[in-house]
PDB file of C-alpha atoms in Angstrom:
ATOM      1  CA  UNK A  15     121.681 155.331 153.828  1.00 40.00           C
ATOM      2  CA  UNK A  16     119.815 158.387 155.361  1.00 43.00           C
ATOM      3  CA  UNK A  17     117.892 160.403 153.136  1.00 42.00           C
ATOM      4  CA  UNK A  18     120.162 163.451 152.956  1.00 40.00           C
ATOM      5  CA  UNK A  19     122.885 161.015 151.397  1.00 45.00           C
ATOM      6  CA  UNK A  20     120.163 159.281 149.375  1.00 43.00           C
ATOM      7  CA  UNK A  21     119.408 162.841 148.005  1.00 43.00           C
ATOM      8  CA  UNK A  22     122.939 163.496 146.897  1.00 42.00           C
ATOM      9  CA  UNK A  23     123.814 160.132 145.576  1.00 47.00           C
ATOM     10  CA  UNK A  24     120.859 159.565 143.717  1.00 46.00           C
ATOM     11  CA  UNK A  25     120.868 162.928 141.994  1.00 48.00           C
ATOM     12  CA  UNK A  26     124.395 162.428 140.957  1.00 46.00           C
ATOM     13  CA  UNK A  27     124.000 158.933 139.702  1.00 50.00           C
ATOM     14  CA  UNK A  28     121.541 160.453 137.305  1.00 49.00           C
ATOM     15  CA  UNK A  29     124.134 162.411 135.731  1.00 48.00           C
ATOM     16  CA  UNK A  30     126.082 161.029 132.792  1.00 45.00           C
ATOM     17  CA  UNK A  31     123.708 158.256 132.036  1.00 46.00           C
ATOM     18  CA  UNK A  32     122.882 159.187 128.529  1.00 40.00           C
ATOM     19  CA  UNK A  33     124.804 159.626 125.202  1.00 36.00           C
ATOM     20  CA  UNK A  34     126.457 162.852 126.273  1.00 32.00           C
ATOM     21  CA  UNK A  35     128.078 161.945 129.422  1.00 30.00           C
ATOM     22  CA  UNK A  36     127.768 165.237 131.644  1.00 29.00           C
ATOM     23  CA  UNK A  37     130.874 164.576 133.720  1.00 27.00           C
ATOM     24  CA  UNK A  38     132.601 162.222 131.410  1.00 28.00           C
ATOM     25  CA  UNK A  39     134.884 160.937 134.116  1.00 26.00           C
ATOM     26  CA  UNK A  40     135.770 157.463 135.481  1.00 27.00           C
ATOM     27  CA  UNK A  41     135.728 158.997 139.155  1.00 28.00           C
ATOM     28  CA  UNK A  42     132.976 157.165 141.291  1.00 28.00           C
ATOM     29  CA  UNK A  43     129.755 158.841 141.988  1.00 27.00           C
ATOM     30  CA  UNK A  44     130.698 159.597 145.678  1.00 25.00           C
ATOM     31  CA  UNK A  45     133.706 161.924 144.374  1.00 27.00           C
ATOM     32  CA  UNK A  46     131.393 164.267 143.115  1.00 26.00           C
ATOM     33  CA  UNK A  47     129.315 164.806 146.516  1.00 26.00           C
ATOM     34  CA  UNK A  48     131.706 167.380 147.730  1.00 27.00           C
ATOM     35  CA  UNK A  49     131.252 169.747 145.019  1.00 31.00           C
ATOM     36  CA  UNK A  50     129.235 172.901 145.784  1.00 33.00           C
ATOM     37  CA  UNK A  51     126.768 172.353 143.019  1.00 39.00           C
ATOM     38  CA  UNK A  52     125.928 169.063 144.414  1.00 38.00           C
ATOM     39  CA  UNK A  53     125.984 169.651 148.088  1.00 38.00           C
ATOM     40  CA  UNK A  54     123.053 171.649 148.403  1.00 50.00           C
ATOM     41  CA  UNK A  55     120.565 171.164 151.238  1.00 58.00           C
ATOM     42  CA  UNK A  56     117.281 170.089 150.059  1.00 57.00           C
ATOM     43  CA  UNK A  57     115.314 173.401 151.124  1.00 62.00           C
ATOM     44  CA  UNK A  58     117.525 175.050 148.600  1.00 76.00           C
ATOM     45  CA  UNK A  59     116.791 173.356 145.484  1.00 86.00           C
ATOM     46  CA  UNK A  60     114.069 174.849 143.301  1.00 88.00           C
ATOM     47  CA  UNK A  61     111.526 172.118 142.782  1.00 90.00           C
ATOM     48  CA  UNK A  62     108.872 174.452 140.848  1.00 89.00           C
ATOM     49  CA  UNK A  63     110.104 172.979 137.569  1.00 90.00           C
ATOM     50  CA  UNK A  64     109.011 169.426 138.651  1.00 94.00           C
ATOM     51  CA  UNK A  65     105.428 169.128 137.752  1.00 91.00           C
ATOM     52  CA  UNK A  66     102.467 166.967 139.366  1.00 91.00           C
ATOM     53  CA  UNK A  67     101.479 164.245 137.039  1.00 95.00           C
ATOM     54  CA  UNK A  68      97.619 164.590 137.213  1.00 97.00           C
ATOM     55  CA  UNK A  69      94.753 162.458 135.416  1.00 97.00           C
ATOM     56  CA  UNK A  70      90.950 163.077 135.492  1.00 97.00           C
ATOM     57  CA  UNK A  71      88.540 166.139 136.604  1.00 98.00           C
ATOM     58  CA  UNK A  72      90.352 168.821 138.678  1.00 97.00           C
ATOM     59  CA  UNK A  73      86.963 169.115 140.438  1.00 97.00           C
ATOM     60  CA  UNK A  74      86.301 165.506 141.050  1.00 98.00           C
ATOM     61  CA  UNK A  75      84.753 164.618 144.726  1.00 98.00           C
ATOM     62  CA  UNK A  76      87.796 162.341 145.436  1.00 98.00           C
ATOM     63  CA  UNK A  77      91.389 163.092 145.098  1.00 98.00           C
ATOM     64  CA  UNK A  78      93.604 160.017 145.048  1.00 98.00           C
ATOM     65  CA  UNK A  79      97.427 160.134 145.228  1.00 98.00           C
ATOM     66  CA  UNK A  80      99.721 157.205 144.528  1.00 98.00           C
ATOM     67  CA  UNK A  81     102.978 157.028 145.802  1.00 97.00           C
ATOM     68  CA  UNK A  82     104.929 154.518 143.533  1.00 97.00           C
ATOM     69  CA  UNK A  83     108.263 153.582 142.633  1.00 96.00           C
ATOM     70  CA  UNK A  84     109.181 152.010 139.110  1.00 97.00           C
ATOM     71  CA  UNK A  85     111.490 149.451 140.233  1.00 96.00           C
ATOM     72  CA  UNK A  86     108.660 148.297 142.633  1.00 96.00           C
ATOM     73  CA  UNK A  87     107.139 145.046 141.988  1.00 96.00           C
ATOM     74  CA  UNK A  88     103.948 145.616 143.756  1.00 97.00           C
ATOM     75  CA  UNK A  89     103.542 149.034 141.972  1.00 97.00           C
ATOM     76  CA  UNK A  90     103.890 147.217 138.692  1.00 97.00           C
ATOM     77  CA  UNK A  91     101.080 144.681 139.991  1.00 97.00           C
ATOM     78  CA  UNK A  92      98.891 147.469 141.183  1.00 97.00           C
ATOM     79  CA  UNK A  93      99.184 149.167 137.843  1.00 96.00           C
ATOM     80  CA  UNK A  94      98.493 145.925 135.615  1.00 92.00           C
ATOM     81  CA  UNK A  95      95.774 144.693 137.799  1.00 94.00           C
ATOM     82  CA  UNK A  96      94.065 147.643 139.432  1.00 97.00           C
ATOM     83  CA  UNK A  97      94.636 150.781 137.780  1.00 97.00           C
ATOM     84  CA  UNK A  98      93.303 150.338 134.328  1.00 95.00           C
ATOM     85  CA  UNK A  99      89.741 149.483 136.096  1.00 97.00           C
ATOM     86  CA  UNK A 100      90.415 152.635 138.187  1.00 98.00           C
ATOM     87  CA  UNK A 101      91.142 154.877 135.460  1.00 98.00           C
ATOM     88  CA  UNK A 102      88.076 153.221 133.252  1.00 98.00           C
ATOM     89  CA  UNK A 103      85.474 153.371 136.262  1.00 98.00           C
ATOM     90  CA  UNK A 104      86.533 156.169 138.201  1.00 98.00           C
ATOM     91  CA  UNK A 105      88.865 158.705 136.589  1.00 98.00           C
ATOM     92  CA  UNK A 106      87.514 158.907 132.977  1.00 98.00           C
ATOM     93  CA  UNK A 107      84.004 158.993 134.592  1.00 98.00           C
ATOM     94  CA  UNK A 108      84.986 162.293 136.426  1.00 98.00           C
ATOM     95  CA  UNK A 109      84.929 160.684 139.778  1.00 98.00           C
ATOM     96  CA  UNK A 110      88.403 160.540 140.961  1.00 98.00           C
ATOM     97  CA  UNK A 111      91.291 162.852 140.299  1.00 98.00           C
ATOM     98  CA  UNK A 112      94.309 160.815 140.126  1.00 98.00           C
ATOM     99  CA  UNK A 113      97.773 162.309 141.230  1.00 98.00           C
ATOM    100  CA  UNK A 114     100.906 159.951 140.455  1.00 98.00           C
ATOM    101  CA  UNK A 115     103.932 160.976 142.839  1.00 97.00           C
ATOM    102  CA  UNK A 116     107.139 159.279 142.136  1.00 97.00           C
ATOM    103  CA  UNK A 117     109.270 157.497 144.700  1.00 95.00           C
ATOM    104  CA  UNK A 118     112.945 156.996 144.239  1.00 94.00           C
ATOM    105  CA  UNK A 119     114.274 153.855 146.147  1.00 88.00           C
ATOM    106  CA  UNK A 120     117.229 153.604 143.924  1.00 90.00           C
ATOM    107  CA  UNK A 121     119.036 155.285 140.662  1.00 91.00           C
ATOM    108  CA  UNK A 122     117.022 153.202 138.339  1.00 94.00           C
ATOM    109  CA  UNK A 123     113.970 154.182 139.830  1.00 94.00           C
ATOM    110  CA  UNK A 124     115.198 158.141 139.110  1.00 95.00           C
ATOM    111  CA  UNK A 125     116.310 157.272 135.863  1.00 95.00           C
ATOM    112  CA  UNK A 126     112.870 155.548 134.689  1.00 97.00           C
ATOM    113  CA  UNK A 127     111.094 158.753 135.782  1.00 97.00           C
ATOM    114  CA  UNK A 128     113.484 160.987 134.051  1.00 96.00           C
ATOM    115  CA  UNK A 129     112.550 159.065 130.800  1.00 97.00           C
ATOM    116  CA  UNK A 130     109.042 159.010 131.399  1.00 98.00           C
ATOM    117  CA  UNK A 131     109.157 162.940 132.235  1.00 97.00           C
ATOM    118  CA  UNK A 132     111.010 163.279 128.938  1.00 96.00           C
ATOM    119  CA  UNK A 133     107.907 162.485 126.980  1.00 92.00           C
ATOM    120  CA  UNK A 134     105.952 165.533 128.561  1.00 94.00           C
ATOM    121  CA  UNK A 135     102.580 165.594 129.609  1.00 91.00           C
ATOM    122  CA  UNK A 136     100.881 163.944 126.583  1.00 90.00           C
ATOM    123  CA  UNK A 137     103.242 161.075 126.688  1.00 95.00           C
ATOM    124  CA  UNK A 138     103.952 160.724 130.384  1.00 97.00           C
ATOM    125  CA  UNK A 139     101.555 158.189 131.396  1.00 97.00           C
ATOM    126  CA  UNK A 140     102.030 156.259 128.320  1.00 97.00           C
ATOM    127  CA  UNK A 141     105.335 155.603 129.187  1.00 98.00           C
ATOM    128  CA  UNK A 142     104.545 155.204 132.713  1.00 98.00           C
ATOM    129  CA  UNK A 143     102.383 152.101 131.504  1.00 97.00           C
ATOM    130  CA  UNK A 144     105.218 150.560 129.465  1.00 98.00           C
ATOM    131  CA  UNK A 145     107.842 151.087 132.396  1.00 98.00           C
ATOM    132  CA  UNK A 146     105.423 148.939 134.531  1.00 98.00           C
ATOM    133  CA  UNK A 147     104.290 146.417 131.771  1.00 97.00           C
ATOM    134  CA  UNK A 148     107.993 145.806 130.811  1.00 97.00           C
ATOM    135  CA  UNK A 149     109.370 146.460 134.326  1.00 97.00           C
ATOM    136  CA  UNK A 150     111.025 142.741 134.526  1.00 95.00           C
ATOM    137  CA  UNK A 151     112.301 143.355 130.977  1.00 96.00           C
ATOM    138  CA  UNK A 152     113.971 146.745 131.405  1.00 97.00           C
ATOM    139  CA  UNK A 153     115.151 146.366 135.007  1.00 95.00           C
ATOM    140  CA  UNK A 154     117.267 142.966 133.935  1.00 88.00           C
ATOM    141  CA  UNK A 155     117.737 142.214 137.420  1.00 84.00           C
ATOM    142  CA  UNK A 156     119.486 145.551 138.418  1.00 79.00           C
ATOM    143  CA  UNK A 157     122.876 144.085 137.660  1.00 79.00           C
ATOM    144  CA  UNK A 158     124.169 146.179 134.923  1.00 88.00           C
ATOM    145  CA  UNK A 159     123.711 150.039 135.141  1.00 90.00           C
ATOM    146  CA  UNK A 160     124.553 150.605 131.537  1.00 91.00           C
ATOM    147  CA  UNK A 161     122.201 147.839 130.354  1.00 93.00           C
ATOM    148  CA  UNK A 162     119.329 149.535 132.329  1.00 94.00           C
ATOM    149  CA  UNK A 163     120.189 152.730 130.566  1.00 93.00           C
ATOM    150  CA  UNK A 164     120.008 151.347 127.325  1.00 94.00           C
ATOM    151  CA  UNK A 165     116.623 149.408 128.185  1.00 96.00           C
ATOM    152  CA  UNK A 166     115.098 152.685 129.130  1.00 96.00           C
ATOM    153  CA  UNK A 167     116.291 154.606 126.154  1.00 96.00           C
ATOM    154  CA  UNK A 168     114.790 151.631 124.243  1.00 97.00           C
ATOM    155  CA  UNK A 169     111.289 152.366 125.809  1.00 97.00           C
ATOM    156  CA  UNK A 170     111.632 156.198 125.600  1.00 97.00           C
ATOM    157  CA  UNK A 171     112.245 155.800 121.540  1.00 97.00           C
ATOM    158  CA  UNK A 172     109.160 153.351 121.307  1.00 97.00           C
ATOM    159  CA  UNK A 173     107.063 156.281 122.783  1.00 97.00           C
ATOM    160  CA  UNK A 174     108.731 158.599 120.020  1.00 96.00           C
ATOM    161  CA  UNK A 175     111.557 160.159 121.770  1.00 97.00           C
ATOM    162  CA  UNK A 176     114.530 160.851 119.833  1.00 96.00           C
ATOM    163  CA  UNK A 177     118.214 160.120 121.120  1.00 95.00           C
ATOM    164  CA  UNK A 178     118.847 163.562 121.466  1.00 95.00           C
ATOM    165  CA  UNK A 179     115.593 164.072 123.512  1.00 96.00           C
ATOM    166  CA  UNK A 180     116.730 161.202 125.792  1.00 95.00           C
ATOM    167  CA  UNK A 181     120.516 162.770 126.164  1.00 94.00           C
ATOM    168  CA  UNK A 182     119.239 166.126 127.019  1.00 94.00           C
ATOM    169  CA  UNK A 183     116.537 164.692 129.582  1.00 94.00           C
ATOM    170  CA  UNK A 184     119.067 161.827 131.248  1.00 92.00           C
ATOM    171  CA  UNK A 185     121.838 164.279 131.431  1.00 91.00           C
ATOM    172  CA  UNK A 186     120.062 167.193 133.203  1.00 92.00           C
ATOM    173  CA  UNK A 187     121.558 167.160 136.582  1.00 91.00           C
ATOM    174  CA  UNK A 188     119.266 169.848 137.957  1.00 91.00           C
ATOM    175  CA  UNK A 189     116.252 168.134 137.033  1.00 93.00           C
ATOM    176  CA  UNK A 190     117.195 164.907 138.984  1.00 93.00           C
ATOM    177  CA  UNK A 191     118.176 167.000 141.883  1.00 91.00           C
ATOM    178  CA  UNK A 192     114.968 168.867 141.705  1.00 93.00           C
ATOM    179  CA  UNK A 193     112.787 165.705 141.210  1.00 94.00           C
ATOM    180  CA  UNK A 194     114.562 163.897 144.444  1.00 92.00           C
ATOM    181  CA  UNK A 195     113.851 167.251 146.451  1.00 92.00           C
ATOM    182  CA  UNK A 196     110.203 167.074 145.363  1.00 94.00           C
ATOM    183  CA  UNK A 197     110.153 163.079 146.272  1.00 93.00           C
ATOM    184  CA  UNK A 198     111.722 164.107 149.788  1.00 91.00           C
ATOM    185  CA  UNK A 199     109.057 166.765 150.497  1.00 91.00           C
ATOM    186  CA  UNK A 200     106.407 164.512 149.291  1.00 92.00           C
ATOM    187  CA  UNK A 201     106.863 161.199 151.123  1.00 92.00           C
ATOM    188  CA  UNK A 202     107.693 163.377 154.281  1.00 92.00           C
ATOM    189  CA  UNK A 203     103.985 164.910 154.108  1.00 91.00           C
ATOM    190  CA  UNK A 204     102.185 161.592 154.702  1.00 92.00           C
ATOM    191  CA  UNK A 205     105.191 159.489 156.039  1.00 92.00           C
ATOM    192  CA  UNK A 206     105.491 157.116 152.984  1.00 94.00           C
ATOM    193  CA  UNK A 207     107.820 154.398 153.732  1.00 91.00           C
ATOM    194  CA  UNK A 208     106.454 151.798 151.464  1.00 93.00           C
ATOM    195  CA  UNK A 209     104.953 151.543 147.773  1.00 96.00           C
ATOM    196  CA  UNK A 210     102.455 151.570 146.816  1.00 97.00           C
ATOM    197  CA  UNK A 211     100.730 153.968 149.042  1.00 97.00           C
ATOM    198  CA  UNK A 212      97.477 155.506 148.316  1.00 98.00           C
ATOM    199  CA  UNK A 213      96.266 158.985 149.895  1.00 98.00           C
ATOM    200  CA  UNK A 214      92.528 159.093 149.355  1.00 98.00           C
ATOM    201  CA  UNK A 215      90.813 162.599 150.182  1.00 98.00           C
ATOM    202  CA  UNK A 216      93.971 162.706 152.724  1.00 97.00           C
ATOM    203  CA  UNK A 217      93.653 159.385 154.385  1.00 97.00           C
ATOM    204  CA  UNK A 218      96.713 157.188 153.898  1.00 97.00           C
ATOM    205  CA  UNK A 219      95.939 153.436 152.876  1.00 97.00           C
ATOM    206  CA  UNK A 220      98.276 150.806 151.915  1.00 96.00           C
ATOM    207  CA  UNK A 221      98.338 148.615 148.761  1.00 96.00           C
ATOM    208  CA  UNK A 222      94.855 147.066 147.802  1.00 96.00           C
ATOM    209  CA  UNK A 223      92.868 145.061 145.459  1.00 97.00           C
ATOM    210  CA  UNK A 224      90.409 146.480 143.176  1.00 98.00           C
ATOM    211  CA  UNK A 225      87.510 145.422 144.706  1.00 98.00           C
ATOM    212  CA  UNK A 226      88.751 146.975 148.059  1.00 98.00           C
ATOM    213  CA  UNK A 227      89.682 149.978 146.550  1.00 98.00           C
ATOM    214  CA  UNK A 228      86.509 150.486 144.392  1.00 98.00           C
ATOM    215  CA  UNK A 229      84.440 149.650 147.626  1.00 98.00           C
ATOM    216  CA  UNK A 230      86.174 152.474 149.636  1.00 98.00           C
ATOM    217  CA  UNK A 231      85.664 154.991 146.616  1.00 98.00           C
ATOM    218  CA  UNK A 232      81.919 154.082 146.336  1.00 98.00           C
ATOM    219  CA  UNK A 233      81.549 154.418 150.082  1.00 98.00           C
ATOM    220  CA  UNK A 234      82.906 157.783 149.844  1.00 98.00           C
ATOM    221  CA  UNK A 235      80.876 158.860 146.792  1.00 98.00           C
ATOM    222  CA  UNK A 236      77.508 157.883 148.555  1.00 95.00           C
ATOM    223  CA  UNK A 237      78.584 160.495 151.238  1.00 82.00           C
TER     224      UNK A 237
END
């Protein structure tokens, strides 16, 4: 599937997954692809409503951008074995400005991101951690879409979101399209084809251990 079709399919697939069921129709997702509201070019979609997700000092000497997917097992491993130490030793100490950029390889990753963003700035990274720590449980093998939706809603409610909050967020088709359009633009900037990908002060890096990452960061800090 090319990126243009991926954009349209995943954005539409996000609609109707909450309690409100925006389209409330048994028709398959592809039936909606021909409607003018959906068949927009990426460049025509307003992405200004999709905020960057940032931790740390805005003026830190190092900017580290992570491209990651909530359905990627390597990303889950990174967040459980590397990120906690990265946050403690570099982000919280003002050495690294951390920018998290969502990658959507599938509709489930998009849905998870919509739940995380539903929590706003204060709850985003808390939900982010829950999604990675419980990835195998909520993803449930990726076989039953509605089971995954309910699992994601459970995580959202554990984070303090109400059913009404989740209904609103998970049925926001305009936000889904904007999120995917933003993702399209961002992965194209550094030709990101896999996750996690780390951009350290503009340099593209693949996944790495905490030891290797801290060595690279320390070398930059030494100047």
